[in-house]
PDB file of C-alpha atoms in Angstrom:
ATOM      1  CA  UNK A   1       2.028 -37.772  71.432  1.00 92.00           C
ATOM      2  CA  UNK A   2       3.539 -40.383  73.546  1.00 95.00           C
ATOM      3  CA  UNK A   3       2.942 -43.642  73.703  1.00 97.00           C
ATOM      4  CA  UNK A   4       3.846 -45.820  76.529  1.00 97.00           C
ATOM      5  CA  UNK A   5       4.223 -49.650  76.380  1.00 98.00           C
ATOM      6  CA  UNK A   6       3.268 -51.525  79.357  1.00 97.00           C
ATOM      7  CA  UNK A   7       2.769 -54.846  80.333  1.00 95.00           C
ATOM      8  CA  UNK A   8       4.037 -57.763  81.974  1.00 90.00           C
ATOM      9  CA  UNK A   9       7.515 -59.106  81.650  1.00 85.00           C
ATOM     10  CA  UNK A  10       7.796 -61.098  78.593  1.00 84.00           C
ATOM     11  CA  UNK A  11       4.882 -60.409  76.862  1.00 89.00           C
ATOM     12  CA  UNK A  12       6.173 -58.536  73.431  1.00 88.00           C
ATOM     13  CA  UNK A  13       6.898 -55.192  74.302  1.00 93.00           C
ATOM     14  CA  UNK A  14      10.726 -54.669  73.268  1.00 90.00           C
ATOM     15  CA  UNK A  15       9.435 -57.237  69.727  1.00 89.00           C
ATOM     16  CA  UNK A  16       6.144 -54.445  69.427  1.00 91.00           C
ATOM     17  CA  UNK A  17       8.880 -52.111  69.802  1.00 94.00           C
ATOM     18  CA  UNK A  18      11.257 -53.312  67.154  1.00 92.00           C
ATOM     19  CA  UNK A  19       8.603 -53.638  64.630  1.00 90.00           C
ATOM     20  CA  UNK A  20       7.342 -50.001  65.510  1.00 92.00           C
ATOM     21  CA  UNK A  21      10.522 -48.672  64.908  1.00 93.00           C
ATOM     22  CA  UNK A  22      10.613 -50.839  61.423  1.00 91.00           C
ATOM     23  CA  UNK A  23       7.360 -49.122  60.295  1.00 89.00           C
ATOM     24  CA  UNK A  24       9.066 -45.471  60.862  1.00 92.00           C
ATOM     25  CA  UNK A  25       8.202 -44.738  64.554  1.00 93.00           C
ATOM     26  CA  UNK A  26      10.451 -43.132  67.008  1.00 96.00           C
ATOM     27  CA  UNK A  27      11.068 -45.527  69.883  1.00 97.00           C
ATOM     28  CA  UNK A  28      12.785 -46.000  73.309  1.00 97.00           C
ATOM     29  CA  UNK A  29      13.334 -48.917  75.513  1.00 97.00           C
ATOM     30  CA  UNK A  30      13.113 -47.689  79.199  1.00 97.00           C
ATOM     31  CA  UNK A  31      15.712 -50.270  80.577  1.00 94.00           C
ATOM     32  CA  UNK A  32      18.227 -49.773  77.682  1.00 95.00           C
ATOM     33  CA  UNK A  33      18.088 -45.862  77.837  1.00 97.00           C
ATOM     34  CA  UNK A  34      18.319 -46.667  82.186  1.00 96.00           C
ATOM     35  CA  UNK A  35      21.661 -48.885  80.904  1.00 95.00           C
ATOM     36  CA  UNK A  36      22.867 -46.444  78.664  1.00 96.00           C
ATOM     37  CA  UNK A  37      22.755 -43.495  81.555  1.00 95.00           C
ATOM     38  CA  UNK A  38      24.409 -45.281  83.857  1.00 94.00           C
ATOM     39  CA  UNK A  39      26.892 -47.319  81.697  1.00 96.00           C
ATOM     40  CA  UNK A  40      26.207 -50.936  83.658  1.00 95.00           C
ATOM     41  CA  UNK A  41      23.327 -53.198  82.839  1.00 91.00           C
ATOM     42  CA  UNK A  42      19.946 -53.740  84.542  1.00 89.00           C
ATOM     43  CA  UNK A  43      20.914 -56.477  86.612  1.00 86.00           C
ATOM     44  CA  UNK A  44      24.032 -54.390  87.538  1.00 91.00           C
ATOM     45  CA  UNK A  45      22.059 -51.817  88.531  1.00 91.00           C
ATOM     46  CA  UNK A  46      19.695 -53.752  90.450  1.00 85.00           C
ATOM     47  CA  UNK A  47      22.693 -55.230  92.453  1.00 85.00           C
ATOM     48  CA  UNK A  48      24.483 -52.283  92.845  1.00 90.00           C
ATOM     49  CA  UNK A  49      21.521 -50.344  93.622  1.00 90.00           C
ATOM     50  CA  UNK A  50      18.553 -52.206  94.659  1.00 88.00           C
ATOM     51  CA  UNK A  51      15.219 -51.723  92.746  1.00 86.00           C
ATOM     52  CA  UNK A  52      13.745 -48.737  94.561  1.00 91.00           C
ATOM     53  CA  UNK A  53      16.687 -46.733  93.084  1.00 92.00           C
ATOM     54  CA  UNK A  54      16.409 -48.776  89.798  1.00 92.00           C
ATOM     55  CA  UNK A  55      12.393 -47.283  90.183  1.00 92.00           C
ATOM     56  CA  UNK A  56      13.771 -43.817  90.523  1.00 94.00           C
ATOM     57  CA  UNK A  57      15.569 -43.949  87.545  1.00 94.00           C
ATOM     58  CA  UNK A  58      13.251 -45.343  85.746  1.00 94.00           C
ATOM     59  CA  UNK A  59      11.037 -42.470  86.470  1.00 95.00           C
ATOM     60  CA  UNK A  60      13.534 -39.725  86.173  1.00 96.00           C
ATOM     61  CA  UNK A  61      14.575 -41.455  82.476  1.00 96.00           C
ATOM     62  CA  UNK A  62      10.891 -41.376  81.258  1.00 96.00           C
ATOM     63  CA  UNK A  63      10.360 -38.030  82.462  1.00 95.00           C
ATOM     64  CA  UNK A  64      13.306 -37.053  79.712  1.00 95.00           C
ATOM     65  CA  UNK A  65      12.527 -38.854  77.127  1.00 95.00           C
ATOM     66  CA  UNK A  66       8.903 -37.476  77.134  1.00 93.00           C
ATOM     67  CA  UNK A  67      10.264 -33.501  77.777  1.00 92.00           C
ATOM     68  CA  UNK A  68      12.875 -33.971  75.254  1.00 92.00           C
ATOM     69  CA  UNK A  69      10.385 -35.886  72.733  1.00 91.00           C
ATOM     70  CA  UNK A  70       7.138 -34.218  72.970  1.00 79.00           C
ATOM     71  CA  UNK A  71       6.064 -32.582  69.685  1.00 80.00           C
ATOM     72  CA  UNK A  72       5.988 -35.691  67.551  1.00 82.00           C
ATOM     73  CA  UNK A  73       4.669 -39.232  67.974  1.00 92.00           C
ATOM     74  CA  UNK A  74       7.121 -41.596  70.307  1.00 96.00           C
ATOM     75  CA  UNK A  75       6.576 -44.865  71.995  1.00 97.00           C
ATOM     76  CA  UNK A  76       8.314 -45.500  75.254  1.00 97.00           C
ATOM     77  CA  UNK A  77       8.423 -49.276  76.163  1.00 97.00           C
ATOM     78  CA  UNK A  78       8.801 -49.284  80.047  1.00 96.00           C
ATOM     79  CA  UNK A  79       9.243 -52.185  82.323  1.00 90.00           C
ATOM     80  CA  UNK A  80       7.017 -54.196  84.583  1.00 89.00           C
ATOM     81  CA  UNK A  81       7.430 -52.945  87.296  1.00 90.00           C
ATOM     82  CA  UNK A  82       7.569 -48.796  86.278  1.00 93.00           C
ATOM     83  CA  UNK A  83       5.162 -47.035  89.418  1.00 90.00           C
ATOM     84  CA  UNK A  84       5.182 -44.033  87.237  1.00 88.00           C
ATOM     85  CA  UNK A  85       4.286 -40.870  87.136  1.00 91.00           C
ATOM     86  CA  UNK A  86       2.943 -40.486  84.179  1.00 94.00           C
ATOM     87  CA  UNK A  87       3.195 -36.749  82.571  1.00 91.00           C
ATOM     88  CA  UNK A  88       0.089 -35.261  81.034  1.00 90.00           C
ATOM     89  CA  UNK A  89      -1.296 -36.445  78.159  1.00 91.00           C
ATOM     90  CA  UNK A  90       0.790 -39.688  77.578  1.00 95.00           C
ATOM     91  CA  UNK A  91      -1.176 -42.593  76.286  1.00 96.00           C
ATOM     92  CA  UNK A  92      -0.561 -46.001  78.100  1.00 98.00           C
ATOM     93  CA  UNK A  93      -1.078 -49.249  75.527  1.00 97.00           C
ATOM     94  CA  UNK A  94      -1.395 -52.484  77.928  1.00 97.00           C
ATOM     95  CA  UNK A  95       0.473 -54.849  75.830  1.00 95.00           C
ATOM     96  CA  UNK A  96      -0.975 -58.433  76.419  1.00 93.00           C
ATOM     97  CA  UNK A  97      -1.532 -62.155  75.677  1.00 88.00           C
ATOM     98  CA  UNK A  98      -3.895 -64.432  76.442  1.00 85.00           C
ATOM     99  CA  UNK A  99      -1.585 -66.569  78.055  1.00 79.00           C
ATOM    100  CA  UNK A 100      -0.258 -64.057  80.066  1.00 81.00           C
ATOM    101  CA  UNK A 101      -1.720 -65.293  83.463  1.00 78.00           C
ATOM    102  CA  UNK A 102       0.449 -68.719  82.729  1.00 78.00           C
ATOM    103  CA  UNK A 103       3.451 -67.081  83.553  1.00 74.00           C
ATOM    104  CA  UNK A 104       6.463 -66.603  81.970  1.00 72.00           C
ATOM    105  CA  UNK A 105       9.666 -66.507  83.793  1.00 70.00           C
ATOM    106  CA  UNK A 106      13.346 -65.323  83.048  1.00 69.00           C
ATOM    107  CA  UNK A 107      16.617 -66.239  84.761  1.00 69.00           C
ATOM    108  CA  UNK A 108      18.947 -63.985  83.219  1.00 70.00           C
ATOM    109  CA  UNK A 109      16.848 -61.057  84.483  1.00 70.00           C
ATOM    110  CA  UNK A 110      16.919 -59.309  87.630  1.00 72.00           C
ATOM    111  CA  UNK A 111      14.973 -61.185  91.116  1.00 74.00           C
ATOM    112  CA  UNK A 112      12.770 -59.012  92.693  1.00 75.00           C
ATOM    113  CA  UNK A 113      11.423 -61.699  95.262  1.00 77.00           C
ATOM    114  CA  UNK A 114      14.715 -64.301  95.653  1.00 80.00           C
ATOM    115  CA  UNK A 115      12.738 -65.978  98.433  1.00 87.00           C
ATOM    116  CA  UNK A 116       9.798 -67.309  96.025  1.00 87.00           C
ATOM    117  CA  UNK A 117      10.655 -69.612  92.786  1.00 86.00           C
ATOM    118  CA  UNK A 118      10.465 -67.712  89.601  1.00 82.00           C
ATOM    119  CA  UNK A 119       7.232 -68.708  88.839  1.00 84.00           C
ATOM    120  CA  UNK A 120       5.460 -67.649  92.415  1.00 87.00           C
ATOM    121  CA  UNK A 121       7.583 -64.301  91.907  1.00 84.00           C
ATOM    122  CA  UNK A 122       5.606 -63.958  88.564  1.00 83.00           C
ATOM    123  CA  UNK A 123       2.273 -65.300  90.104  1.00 85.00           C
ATOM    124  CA  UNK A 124       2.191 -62.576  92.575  1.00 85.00           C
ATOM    125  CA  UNK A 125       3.187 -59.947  90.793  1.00 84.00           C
ATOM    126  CA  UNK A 126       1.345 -61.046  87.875  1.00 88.00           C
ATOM    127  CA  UNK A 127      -1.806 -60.126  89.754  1.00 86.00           C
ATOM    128  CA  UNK A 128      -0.379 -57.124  91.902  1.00 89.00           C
ATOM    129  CA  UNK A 129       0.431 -55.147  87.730  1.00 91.00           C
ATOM    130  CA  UNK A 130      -2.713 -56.328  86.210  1.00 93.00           C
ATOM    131  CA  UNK A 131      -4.911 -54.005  88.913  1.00 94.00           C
ATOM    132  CA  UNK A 132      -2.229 -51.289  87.836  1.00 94.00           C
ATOM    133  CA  UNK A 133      -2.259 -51.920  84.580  1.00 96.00           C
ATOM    134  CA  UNK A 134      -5.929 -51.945  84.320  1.00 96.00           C
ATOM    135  CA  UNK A 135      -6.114 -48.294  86.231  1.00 96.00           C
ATOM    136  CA  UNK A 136      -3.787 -46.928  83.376  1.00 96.00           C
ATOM    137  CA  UNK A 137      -4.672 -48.670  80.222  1.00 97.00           C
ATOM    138  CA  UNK A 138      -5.995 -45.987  77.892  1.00 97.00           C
ATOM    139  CA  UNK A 139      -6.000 -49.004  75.341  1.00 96.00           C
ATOM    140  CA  UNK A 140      -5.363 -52.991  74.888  1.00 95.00           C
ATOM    141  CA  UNK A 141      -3.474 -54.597  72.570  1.00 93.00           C
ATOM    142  CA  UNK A 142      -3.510 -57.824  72.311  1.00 90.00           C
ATOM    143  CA  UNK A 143      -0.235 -60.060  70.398  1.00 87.00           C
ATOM    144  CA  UNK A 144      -1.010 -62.948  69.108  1.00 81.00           C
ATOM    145  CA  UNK A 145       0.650 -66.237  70.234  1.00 77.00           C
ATOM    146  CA  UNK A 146       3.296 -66.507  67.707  1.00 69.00           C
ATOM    147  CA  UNK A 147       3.704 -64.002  64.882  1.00 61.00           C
ATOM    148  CA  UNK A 148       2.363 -64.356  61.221  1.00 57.00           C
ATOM    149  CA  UNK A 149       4.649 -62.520  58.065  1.00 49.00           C
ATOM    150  CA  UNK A 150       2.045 -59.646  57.554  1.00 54.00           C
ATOM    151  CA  UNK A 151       1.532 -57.247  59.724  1.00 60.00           C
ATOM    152  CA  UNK A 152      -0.089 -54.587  57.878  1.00 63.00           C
ATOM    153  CA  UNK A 153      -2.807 -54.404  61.279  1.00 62.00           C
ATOM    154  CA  UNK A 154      -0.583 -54.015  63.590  1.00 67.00           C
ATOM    155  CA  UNK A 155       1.412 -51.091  61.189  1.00 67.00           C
ATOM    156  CA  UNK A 156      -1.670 -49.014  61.576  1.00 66.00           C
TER     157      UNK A 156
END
């Protein structure tokens, strides 16, 4: 089965990811198998490229993963901003926090929207992923605010 990650930027999902990969899972990050492929980084990518080829790849990369990956249990962590498609049967986990309508904002990543301040970019996009990430969600998980030593829940 595959498992898909999504959720806002910042929330946990490359951390979730680490820790699944700690308990045995089989893992991918989106972006760093995108970086990998293309030998440059996100941000290089989204400057060389812009992001609706960064969107393409993103696309093209998940496709793989899941076709190469699909007779045992993987978890794909994919960006923000990933429009998909999704191939049959893959189960979407919307990763979130309570605090996740606060914003969070990042200046070492890639500007979508270098017109607004950080914070509007996240605002508005904030609310334009939630309606998409409600549409996919097959479940909800939500991280806790800070992370105690035992995670024996979360292994399950």
């Amino acid at each position: 089965m595959i498992y898909a990650l999504i959720g806002h930027r910042g929330v946990g999902k490359s951390s979730l990811l680490k820790r699944l990969e700690s308990y045995g899972a089989q893992t991918f990050d989106l972006d760093d198998e995108i970086a990998k492929s293309q030998g440059k980084t996100v941000s290089e990518i989204f400057s060389s490229f812009g992001e609706k080829e960064f969107r393409k790849l993103e696309s093209e990369i998940f496709q793989q993963i899941s076709t190469q990956h699909n007779t045992s249990d993987v978890f794909i962590s994919v960006g923000a901003g990933f429009e998909g498609p999704w191939p049959t049967g893959v189960q979407k986990i919307w990763v979130r926090r309570k605090t996740d309508g606060q914003g969070r904002i990042f200046l070492n990543r890639p500007r979508l929207n270098p017109d607004l301040t950080p914070l509007e970019e996240f605002k508005l996009r904030q609310e334009q992923r939630d309606v998409r990430f409600q549409a996919w969600a097959d479940q909800h998980y939500f991280l806790p605010e800070g992370l105690p030593v035992d995670q024996g829940a979360e292994k399950l």
